mmCIF file of C-alpha atoms in Angstrom:
data_model
loop_
_atom_site.group_PDB
_atom_site.id
_atom_site.type_symbol
_atom_site.label_atom_id
_atom_site.label_comp_id
_atom_site.label_asym_id
_atom_site.label_seq_id
_atom_site.Cartn_x
_atom_site.Cartn_y
_atom_site.Cartn_z
ATOM 1 C CA UNK A 210 110.440 81.767 98.279
ATOM 2 C CA UNK A 211 110.202 84.882 96.071
ATOM 3 C CA UNK A 212 112.135 87.222 98.357
ATOM 4 C CA UNK A 213 114.603 88.203 95.641
ATOM 5 C CA UNK A 214 111.729 89.458 93.444
ATOM 6 C CA UNK A 215 110.192 91.841 96.004
ATOM 7 C CA UNK A 216 111.844 95.040 94.710
ATOM 8 C CA UNK A 217 111.098 95.806 91.061
ATOM 9 C CA UNK A 218 114.319 96.611 89.205
ATOM 10 C CA UNK A 219 114.515 100.118 87.727
ATOM 11 C CA UNK A 220 111.486 101.429 89.661
ATOM 12 C CA UNK A 221 113.143 104.049 91.913
ATOM 13 C CA UNK A 222 111.761 107.533 91.293
ATOM 14 C CA UNK A 223 111.422 110.916 92.967
ATOM 15 C CA UNK A 224 108.128 111.919 94.589
ATOM 16 C CA UNK A 225 106.958 115.176 96.135
ATOM 17 C CA UNK A 226 108.770 115.164 99.484
ATOM 18 C CA UNK A 227 110.456 111.807 99.007
ATOM 19 C CA UNK A 228 110.909 108.829 96.706
ATOM 20 C CA UNK A 229 109.139 105.659 95.662
ATOM 21 C CA UNK A 230 109.785 102.221 94.228
ATOM 22 C CA UNK A 231 107.619 99.278 93.262
ATOM 23 C CA UNK A 232 107.410 96.268 95.555
ATOM 24 C CA UNK A 233 105.815 92.829 95.384
ATOM 25 C CA UNK A 234 104.432 90.648 98.164
ATOM 26 C CA UNK A 235 106.262 87.301 98.058
ATOM 27 C CA UNK A 236 103.460 85.339 99.760
ATOM 28 C CA UNK A 237 101.789 83.082 97.178
ATOM 29 C CA UNK A 238 98.191 83.686 98.245
ATOM 30 C CA UNK A 239 98.206 87.449 98.621
ATOM 31 C CA UNK A 240 96.876 89.070 101.787
ATOM 32 C CA UNK A 241 94.286 91.499 103.019
ATOM 33 C CA UNK A 242 95.980 94.796 103.870
ATOM 34 C CA UNK A 243 95.122 94.457 107.571
ATOM 35 C CA UNK A 244 97.386 91.384 107.669
ATOM 36 C CA UNK A 245 100.463 93.421 106.698
ATOM 37 C CA UNK A 246 101.961 94.204 110.113
ATOM 38 C CA UNK A 247 104.865 96.364 109.001
ATOM 39 C CA UNK A 248 106.822 97.579 106.009
ATOM 40 C CA UNK A 249 110.366 98.716 106.662
ATOM 41 C CA UNK A 250 112.476 100.574 104.124
ATOM 42 C CA UNK A 251 116.218 101.099 104.556
ATOM 43 C CA UNK A 252 118.162 103.396 102.242
ATOM 44 C CA UNK A 253 121.961 103.253 102.142
ATOM 45 C CA UNK A 254 121.969 101.667 105.616
ATOM 46 C CA UNK A 255 119.552 104.177 107.195
ATOM 47 C CA UNK A 256 116.177 102.842 108.366
ATOM 48 C CA UNK A 257 113.339 105.149 107.330
ATOM 49 C CA UNK A 258 110.693 105.938 109.939
ATOM 50 C CA UNK A 259 107.446 103.944 109.885
ATOM 51 C CA UNK A 260 105.532 107.237 109.818
ATOM 52 C CA UNK A 261 107.208 108.243 106.542
ATOM 53 C CA UNK A 262 106.138 105.103 104.637
ATOM 54 C CA UNK A 263 103.052 105.011 102.417
ATOM 55 C CA UNK A 264 101.609 102.020 100.551
ATOM 56 C CA UNK A 265 99.705 102.478 97.296
ATOM 57 C CA UNK A 266 97.895 99.823 95.276
ATOM 58 C CA UNK A 267 95.255 100.183 92.519
ATOM 59 C CA UNK A 268 95.016 103.943 93.040
ATOM 60 C CA UNK A 269 94.536 103.900 96.827
ATOM 61 C CA UNK A 270 97.260 105.119 99.198
ATOM 62 C CA UNK A 271 97.497 104.239 102.897
ATOM 63 C CA UNK A 272 99.749 104.951 105.857
ATOM 64 C CA UNK A 273 100.929 101.814 107.637
ATOM 65 C CA UNK A 274 98.663 102.652 110.586
ATOM 66 C CA UNK A 275 95.665 102.959 108.246
ATOM 67 C CA UNK A 276 96.431 99.570 106.699
ATOM 68 C CA UNK A 277 95.867 97.896 110.080
ATOM 69 C CA UNK A 278 92.106 98.427 109.701
ATOM 70 C CA UNK A 279 91.667 97.971 105.932
ATOM 71 C CA UNK A 280 89.555 94.827 105.537
ATOM 72 C CA UNK A 281 88.219 95.422 102.016
ATOM 73 C CA UNK A 282 91.448 95.676 100.027
ATOM 74 C CA UNK A 283 94.209 93.182 99.203
ATOM 75 C CA UNK A 284 97.796 92.960 98.030
ATOM 76 C CA UNK A 285 97.830 90.068 95.588
ATOM 77 C CA UNK A 286 100.769 87.813 94.847
ATOM 78 C CA UNK A 287 102.998 89.381 92.209
ATOM 79 C CA UNK A 288 101.046 92.646 92.213
ATOM 80 C CA UNK A 289 103.271 95.732 92.085
ATOM 81 C CA UNK A 290 102.499 98.162 94.901
ATOM 82 C CA UNK A 291 104.052 101.610 95.032
ATOM 83 C CA UNK A 292 106.052 102.073 98.225
ATOM 84 C CA UNK A 293 106.436 105.788 98.973
ATOM 85 C CA UNK A 294 108.835 107.200 101.560
ATOM 86 C CA UNK A 295 108.371 110.846 102.536
ATOM 87 C CA UNK A 296 111.862 111.586 103.819
ATOM 88 C CA UNK A 297 112.647 114.781 101.914
ATOM 89 C CA UNK A 298 113.974 112.936 98.879
ATOM 90 C CA UNK A 299 117.162 111.305 97.635
ATOM 91 C CA UNK A 300 120.069 112.627 95.620
ATOM 92 C CA UNK A 301 120.378 111.384 92.054
ATOM 93 C CA UNK A 302 122.558 108.309 91.678
ATOM 94 C CA UNK A 303 122.762 104.770 93.026
ATOM 95 C CA UNK A 304 121.132 103.809 96.319
ATOM 96 C CA UNK A 305 120.941 100.530 98.187
ATOM 97 C CA UNK A 306 117.287 99.874 99.058
ATOM 98 C CA UNK A 307 116.158 97.202 101.517
ATOM 99 C CA UNK A 308 112.435 96.424 101.604
ATOM 100 C CA UNK A 309 111.137 94.240 104.453
ATOM 101 C CA UNK A 310 107.528 93.127 104.946
ATOM 102 C CA UNK A 311 106.192 91.520 108.138
ATOM 103 C CA UNK A 312 102.807 89.838 107.727
ATOM 104 C CA UNK A 313 100.373 87.492 109.482
ATOM 105 C CA UNK A 314 99.326 84.163 108.017
ATOM 106 C CA UNK A 315 96.565 82.424 109.957
ATOM 107 C CA UNK A 316 98.038 78.916 109.836
ATOM 108 C CA UNK A 317 101.629 79.829 110.735
ATOM 109 C CA UNK A 318 102.689 79.780 114.401
ATOM 110 C CA UNK A 319 105.123 82.669 113.762
ATOM 111 C CA UNK A 320 105.047 86.041 112.005
ATOM 112 C CA UNK A 321 107.279 85.907 108.915
ATOM 113 C CA UNK A 322 109.338 88.841 107.710
ATOM 114 C CA UNK A 323 110.608 88.716 104.151
ATOM 115 C CA UNK A 324 113.086 91.152 102.689
ATOM 116 C CA UNK A 325 114.960 92.035 99.553
ATOM 117 C CA UNK A 326 117.902 94.364 98.956
ATOM 118 C CA UNK A 327 118.782 95.875 95.614
ATOM 119 C CA UNK A 328 120.911 98.689 94.250
ATOM 120 C CA UNK A 329 118.622 101.060 92.357
ATOM 121 C CA UNK A 330 119.503 104.206 90.409
ATOM 122 C CA UNK A 331 117.620 107.473 90.764
ATOM 123 C CA UNK A 332 117.821 109.547 87.580
ATOM 124 C CA UNK A 333 118.757 113.224 87.798
#
């Protein structure tokens, strides 16, 4: 559907202890955060640990474990969430980022995972 629009071009930046980029949910209705089962980030072929990933939307930041019990917040279709990975940081230059989101939809008999891969540049 909108898988190729999940990673926002030009959004890679350094963070204290890691890096971040902007990501969009490709599901057309948006979802409550508790319905996001997993977010996986891969950088230059190396899968980042689940524990290192943070999700931030409208000024609130959550671990993936915390998101499992968030019933009063949503990730709306097309909304840009900040995906933060606390892995010690990345060197300046080009990096291949893969962003995969697994989520529950009540009327689907399976759990979809959507993903996008883009080459993003981190400025010095």
